[in-house]
Coordinates of C-alpha atoms and ligand atoms in Angstrom, one line a residue:
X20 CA 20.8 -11.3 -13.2
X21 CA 22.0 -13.2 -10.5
X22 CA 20.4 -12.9 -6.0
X23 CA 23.3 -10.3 -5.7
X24 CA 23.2 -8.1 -8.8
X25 CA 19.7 -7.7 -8.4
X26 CA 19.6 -7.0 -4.7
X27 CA 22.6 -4.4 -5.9
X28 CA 20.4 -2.7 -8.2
X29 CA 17.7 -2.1 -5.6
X30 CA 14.7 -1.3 -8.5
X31 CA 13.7 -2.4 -11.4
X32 CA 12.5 0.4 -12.3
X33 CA 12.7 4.0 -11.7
X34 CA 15.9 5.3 -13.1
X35 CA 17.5 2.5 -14.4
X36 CA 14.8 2.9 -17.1
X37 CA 16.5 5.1 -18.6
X38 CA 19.6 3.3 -19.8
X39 CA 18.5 -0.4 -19.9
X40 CA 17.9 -2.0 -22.9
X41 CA 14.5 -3.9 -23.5
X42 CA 16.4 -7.0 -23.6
X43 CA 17.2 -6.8 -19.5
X44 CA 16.5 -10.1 -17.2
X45 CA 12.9 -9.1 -16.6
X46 CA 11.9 -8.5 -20.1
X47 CA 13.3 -12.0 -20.8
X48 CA 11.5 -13.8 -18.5
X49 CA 8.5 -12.5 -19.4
X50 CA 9.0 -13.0 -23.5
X51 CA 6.2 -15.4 -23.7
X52 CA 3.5 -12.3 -22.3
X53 CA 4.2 -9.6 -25.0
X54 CA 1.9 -6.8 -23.0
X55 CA 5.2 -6.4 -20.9
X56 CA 7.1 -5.2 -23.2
X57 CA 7.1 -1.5 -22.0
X58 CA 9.8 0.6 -24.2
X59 CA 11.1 0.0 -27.7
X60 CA 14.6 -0.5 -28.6
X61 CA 15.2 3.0 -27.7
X62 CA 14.1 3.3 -24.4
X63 CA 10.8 5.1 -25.5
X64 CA 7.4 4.1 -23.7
X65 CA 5.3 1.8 -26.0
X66 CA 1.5 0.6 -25.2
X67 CA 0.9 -2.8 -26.6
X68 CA -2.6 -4.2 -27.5
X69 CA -4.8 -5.4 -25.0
X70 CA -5.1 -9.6 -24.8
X71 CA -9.0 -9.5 -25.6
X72 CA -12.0 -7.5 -27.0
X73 CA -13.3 -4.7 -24.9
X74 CA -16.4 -6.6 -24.4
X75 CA -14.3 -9.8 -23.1
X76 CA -14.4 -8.9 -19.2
X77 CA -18.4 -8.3 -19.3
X78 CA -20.4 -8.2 -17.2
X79 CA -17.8 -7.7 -14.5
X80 CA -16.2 -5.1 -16.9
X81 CA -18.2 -3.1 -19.6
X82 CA -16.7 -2.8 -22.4
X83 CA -17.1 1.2 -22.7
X84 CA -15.2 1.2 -19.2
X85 CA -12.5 -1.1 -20.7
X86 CA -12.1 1.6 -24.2
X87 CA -11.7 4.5 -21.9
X88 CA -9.5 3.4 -19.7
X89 CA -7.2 1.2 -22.1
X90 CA -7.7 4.1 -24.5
X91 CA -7.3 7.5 -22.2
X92 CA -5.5 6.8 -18.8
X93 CA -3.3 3.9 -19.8
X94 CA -2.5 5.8 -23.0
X95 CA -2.3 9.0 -21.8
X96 CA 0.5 7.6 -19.0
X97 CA 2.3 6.3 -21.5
X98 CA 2.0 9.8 -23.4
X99 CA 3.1 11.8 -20.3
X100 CA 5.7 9.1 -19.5
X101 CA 7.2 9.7 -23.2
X102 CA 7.1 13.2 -22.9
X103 CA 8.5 13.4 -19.4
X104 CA 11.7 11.5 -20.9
X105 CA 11.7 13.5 -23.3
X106 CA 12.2 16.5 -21.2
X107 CA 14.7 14.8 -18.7
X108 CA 16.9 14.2 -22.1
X109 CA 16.6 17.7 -23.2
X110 CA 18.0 19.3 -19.4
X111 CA 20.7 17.1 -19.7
X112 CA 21.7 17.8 -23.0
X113 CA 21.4 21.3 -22.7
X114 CA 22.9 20.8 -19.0
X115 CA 20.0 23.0 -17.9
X116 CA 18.7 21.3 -14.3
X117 CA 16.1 24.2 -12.9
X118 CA 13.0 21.8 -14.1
X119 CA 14.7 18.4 -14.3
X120 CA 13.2 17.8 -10.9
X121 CA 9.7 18.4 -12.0
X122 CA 9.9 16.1 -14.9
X123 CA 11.7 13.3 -12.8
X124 CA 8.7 13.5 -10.7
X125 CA 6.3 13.8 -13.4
X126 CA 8.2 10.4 -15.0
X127 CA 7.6 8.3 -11.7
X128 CA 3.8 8.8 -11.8
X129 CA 3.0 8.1 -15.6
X130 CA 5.6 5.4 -15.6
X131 CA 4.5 3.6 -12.7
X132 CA 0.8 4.2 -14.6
X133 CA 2.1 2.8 -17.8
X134 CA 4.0 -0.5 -15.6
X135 CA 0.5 -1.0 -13.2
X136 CA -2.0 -0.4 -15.9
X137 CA 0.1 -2.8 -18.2
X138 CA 0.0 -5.9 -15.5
X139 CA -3.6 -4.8 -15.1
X140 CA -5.0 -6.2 -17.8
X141 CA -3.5 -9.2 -18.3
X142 CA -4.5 -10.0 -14.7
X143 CA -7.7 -10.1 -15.7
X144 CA -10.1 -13.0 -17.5
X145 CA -13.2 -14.3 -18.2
X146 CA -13.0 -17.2 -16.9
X147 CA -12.4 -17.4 -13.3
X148 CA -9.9 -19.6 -11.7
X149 CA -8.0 -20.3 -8.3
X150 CA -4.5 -19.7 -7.6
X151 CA -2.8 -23.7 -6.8
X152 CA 0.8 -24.9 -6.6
X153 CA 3.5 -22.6 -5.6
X154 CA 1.6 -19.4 -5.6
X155 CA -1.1 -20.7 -2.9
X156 CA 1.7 -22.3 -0.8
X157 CA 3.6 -18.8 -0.8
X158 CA 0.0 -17.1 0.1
X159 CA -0.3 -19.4 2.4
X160 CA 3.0 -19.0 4.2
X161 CA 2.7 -15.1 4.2
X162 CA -1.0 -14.7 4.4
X163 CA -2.1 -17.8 6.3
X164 CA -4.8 -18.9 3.7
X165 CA -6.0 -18.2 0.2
X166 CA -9.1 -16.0 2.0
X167 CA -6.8 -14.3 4.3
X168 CA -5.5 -12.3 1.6
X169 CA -8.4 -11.7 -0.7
X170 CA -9.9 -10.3 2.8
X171 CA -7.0 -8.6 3.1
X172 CA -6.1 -7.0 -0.4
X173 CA -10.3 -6.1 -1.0
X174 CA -10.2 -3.7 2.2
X175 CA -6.6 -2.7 1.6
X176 CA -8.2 -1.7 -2.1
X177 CA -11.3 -0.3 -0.7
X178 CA -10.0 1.7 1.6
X179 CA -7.4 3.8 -0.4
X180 CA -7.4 7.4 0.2
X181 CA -8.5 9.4 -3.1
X182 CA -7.1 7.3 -6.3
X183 CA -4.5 4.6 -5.8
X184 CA -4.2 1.0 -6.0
X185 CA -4.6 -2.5 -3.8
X186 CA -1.1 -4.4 -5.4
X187 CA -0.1 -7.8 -3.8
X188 CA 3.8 -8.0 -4.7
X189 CA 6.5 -9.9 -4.6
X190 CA 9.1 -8.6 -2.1
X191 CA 12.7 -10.2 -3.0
X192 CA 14.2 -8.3 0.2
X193 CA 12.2 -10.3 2.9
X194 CA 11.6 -13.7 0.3
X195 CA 7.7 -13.1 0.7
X196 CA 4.4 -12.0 -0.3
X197 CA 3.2 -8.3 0.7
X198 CA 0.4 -6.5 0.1
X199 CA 0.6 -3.1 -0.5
X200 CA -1.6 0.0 -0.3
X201 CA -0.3 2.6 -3.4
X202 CA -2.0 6.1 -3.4
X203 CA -1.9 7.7 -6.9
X204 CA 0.1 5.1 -9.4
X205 CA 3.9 5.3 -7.4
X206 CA 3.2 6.4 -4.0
X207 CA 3.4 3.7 -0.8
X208 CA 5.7 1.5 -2.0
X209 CA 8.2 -0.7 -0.5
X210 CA 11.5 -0.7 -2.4
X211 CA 12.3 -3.9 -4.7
X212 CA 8.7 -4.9 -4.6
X213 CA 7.4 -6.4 -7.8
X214 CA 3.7 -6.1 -8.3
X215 CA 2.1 -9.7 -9.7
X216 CA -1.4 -8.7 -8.8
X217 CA -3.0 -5.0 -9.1
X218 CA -6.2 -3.5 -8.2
X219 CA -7.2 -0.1 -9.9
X220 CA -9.5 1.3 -7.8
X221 CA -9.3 4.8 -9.7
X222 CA -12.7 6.1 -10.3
X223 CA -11.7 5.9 -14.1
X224 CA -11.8 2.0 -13.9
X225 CA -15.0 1.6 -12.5
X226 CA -17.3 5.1 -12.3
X227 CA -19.4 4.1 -15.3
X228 CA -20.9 1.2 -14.2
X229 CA -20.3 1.1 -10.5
X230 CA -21.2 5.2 -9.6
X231 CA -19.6 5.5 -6.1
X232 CA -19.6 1.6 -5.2
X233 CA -16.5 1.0 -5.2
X234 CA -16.6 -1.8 -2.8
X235 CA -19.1 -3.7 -5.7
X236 CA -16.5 -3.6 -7.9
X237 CA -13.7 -4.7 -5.9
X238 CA -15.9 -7.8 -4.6
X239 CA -17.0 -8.3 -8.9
X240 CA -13.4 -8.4 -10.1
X241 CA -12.3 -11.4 -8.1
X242 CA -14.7 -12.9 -10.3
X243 CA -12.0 -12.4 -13.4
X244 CA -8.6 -12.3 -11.7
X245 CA -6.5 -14.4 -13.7
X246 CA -5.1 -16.3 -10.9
X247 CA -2.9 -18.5 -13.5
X248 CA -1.2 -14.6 -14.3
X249 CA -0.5 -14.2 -11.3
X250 CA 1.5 -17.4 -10.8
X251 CA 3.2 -16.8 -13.8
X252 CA 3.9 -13.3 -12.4
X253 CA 5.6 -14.7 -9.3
X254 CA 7.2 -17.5 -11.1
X255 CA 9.4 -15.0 -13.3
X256 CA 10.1 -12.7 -10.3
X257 CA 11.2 -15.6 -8.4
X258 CA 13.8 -16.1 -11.5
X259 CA 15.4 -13.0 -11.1
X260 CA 17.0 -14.4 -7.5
X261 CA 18.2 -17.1 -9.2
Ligands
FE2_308 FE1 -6.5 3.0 -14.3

């Protein structure tokens, strides 16, 4: 997919999801990191394996958090995502639209669960690392510096409203980095975006060990962002422009 078709099809997502095949330009570039592999060869929603043992992210990330929420959210979004498709494909083959707007709905919020929860968890390591090379020149072009936006994207986390997430994206419309605020899984978004870092500040991902400190566990997971992820992350997006 060349600048122009992509810019054409405007998401990458959404509804396109349910006609393209797993084989599309973004699937390709990201061959080498299997966990993105989100459907099967007939469109369905598949959860793939986590990269590590539960107990791999301790102490930042106990492992009876990580089994839960790999376990119950992500799979239960990927669950509702199935069955939401599911539905969509039944009112149109019965040609039967009352509910079809429910179920689209429905699809946008355990879909963009399934996609978010998915780059989740290969964002994360035990080891911790810096970002270098083209990913902290592009930070610092849109941000000014590497701490500008860890400032920024820890009280843009923090401060969500309810459950949501802090997402620093790739934005192919303006050529930059942007940091985005999303409220639920799909809510706040800015069109095109394509998320390379994500933040899960649902209670779910951190209620266990944290209580109601959320701002603990925001500040005690850039101790395992994956910062080499990342770059990858915004390495293939920055494929699909060329
Ligand atoms: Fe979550």
């Amino acid at each position: 997919m060349n600048r122009k078709d992509f810019l054409k099809s405007g998401t990458l997502f959404g509804a396109a999801a349910l006609v393209l095949p797993t084989t599309n330009a973004f699937s390709n570039n990201l061959a080498d990191n299997n966990i993105d592999k989100l459907v099967d060869a007939n469109g369905n929603y598949i959860q793939q394996t986590l990269p590590y043992n539960e107990n791999f992210l301790e102490p930042y990330m106990d492992a009876e958090t990580l089994h839960l929420h790999y376990t119950f959210h992500h799979g239960g979004a990927v669950k509702g995502a199935n069955k939401d498709l599911q539905m969509i494909r039944k009112a149109l083959d019965d040609n039967n639209l009352e509910t079809v707007d429910f179920w689209t709905k429905k699809l946008s919020y355990h879909f963009s669960s399934h996609i978010l929860h998915s780059i989740f968890w290969t964002n994360l390591t035990n080891k911790s690392n810096l970002p270098t090379g083209n990913l902290l020149k592009r930070i610092e072009k849109s941000f000014g510096s590497f701490d500008k936006l860890k400032v920024f994207i820890a009280a843009t986390s923090k401060n969500v409203d309810g459950n949501g997430w802090g997402i620093l994206a790739y934005q192919p419309y303006s050529d930059s980095l942007v940091v985005l605020q999303c409220e639920n899984h799909e809510k706040l978004t800015q069109w095109g975006a394509i998320p390379i870092l994500v933040i899960d500040v649902w209670e779910h991902a951190y209620y266990l060990k944290y209580k109601n400190k959320r701002t603990d566990f925001v500040d005690a997971l850039f101790n395992i962002i994956n910062w080499d992820n990342v770059a990858q992350r915004l390495n293939d997006a920055e494929k699909l422009l060329k």
